[in-house]
Amino acid sequence: APRPEWATTRTPMTGGPIAALPLSTPADVTMAVAAARAAQRGWARTPMEVRSRIMLRFHDLVLERQVEILDFIQLESGKTRAHAFEEIIDVAAVARHYARSAAGYLRAKRHAGAFPLLSRSVESAIPKGVVGVVSPWNFPFTLAITDLIPALMAGNAVVLRPDLQTTLTALKGVDLLGRAGLPEGVLQVVVGEGSTVGQAVVDQVDYVCYTGST
C-alpha cells in the first residue's frame, strides 16, 4: 500500500508544531464507512439501557480527564482556559442528557388513524444507518462530540471528520468513548481537508451533520 501523506499542525499560541498527522484518502473514507456500516447492525440491536450506561461512563470520564482535554483544546484552538472549560461542561451535559432522555425521544408514539376509532397509526424511530459528522475548528470538543452523541444513542454508527487543525482534541473524545465501552467499529475517524476527505464523507454516508460555512 502507498505510504500516507502527512500534515503538521501548529498551535496558534506560539506557532510551534503540535503533531504530524497521517492524512486519510477518499478510499480510506470508503473503508471507514463500510466498517461503520458493518458495526452498526449490532449496535442498533444493543439495548438502550446499555447505550445509556456507556454514555454515563463517558460523562464521568470527561469530567475526570478535564485537565488533559483542556490542554488539547487550548493547544489546538488557542482558546483561554475559561472558554475551553465551557466545552467540557457542554459535552458532559449533552452526554448525560441523552443518556437519560434518549429512550423517551425514541419511544414509539401512537396517533389516530385515517378513520378515527376504527384505525390508528404507530410512529416508530429507526436508525438512519451511518451518520457523517464534519466538524470545525472553533469548538473542537463540543462540535466534534456533541453532534455524534445523539446519533449513537439512536443506534447509528458515525464517521467523524474533525477539522485538521483540531484533530487531537476530537481524537481524545473518541478515545474516551471507547474507554466508556462504545463497541469497536461503531465510531470511525478520518483525517484531512474538507474539500477531499470531508466531501467523501458527505458523499458516502446516509445522513450528514455539518457545521461550517462557505
Coordinates of C-alpha atoms in Angstrom, one line a residue, residues 48 52 56 93-107 109 153:
M48 CA -31.0 1.4 25.2
S52 CA -27.1 4.9 28.3
L56 CA -23.0 8.0 31.5
A93 CA -24.1 17.8 29.9
V94 CA -25.1 16.6 26.5
A95 CA -23.9 13.1 27.2
R96 CA -25.9 13.0 30.4
H97 CA -29.0 14.4 28.8
Y98 CA -29.2 11.9 26.0
A99 CA -28.2 9.0 28.4
R100 CA -31.3 10.0 30.5
S101 CA -33.7 11.2 27.7
A102 CA -32.9 9.2 24.5
A103 CA -35.3 6.3 25.4
G104 CA -38.2 8.8 25.7
Y105 CA -37.3 10.6 22.5
L106 CA -37.2 7.3 20.6
R107 CA -40.2 5.6 22.1
K109 CA -45.8 7.1 19.5
M153 CA -27.8 6.9 21.1

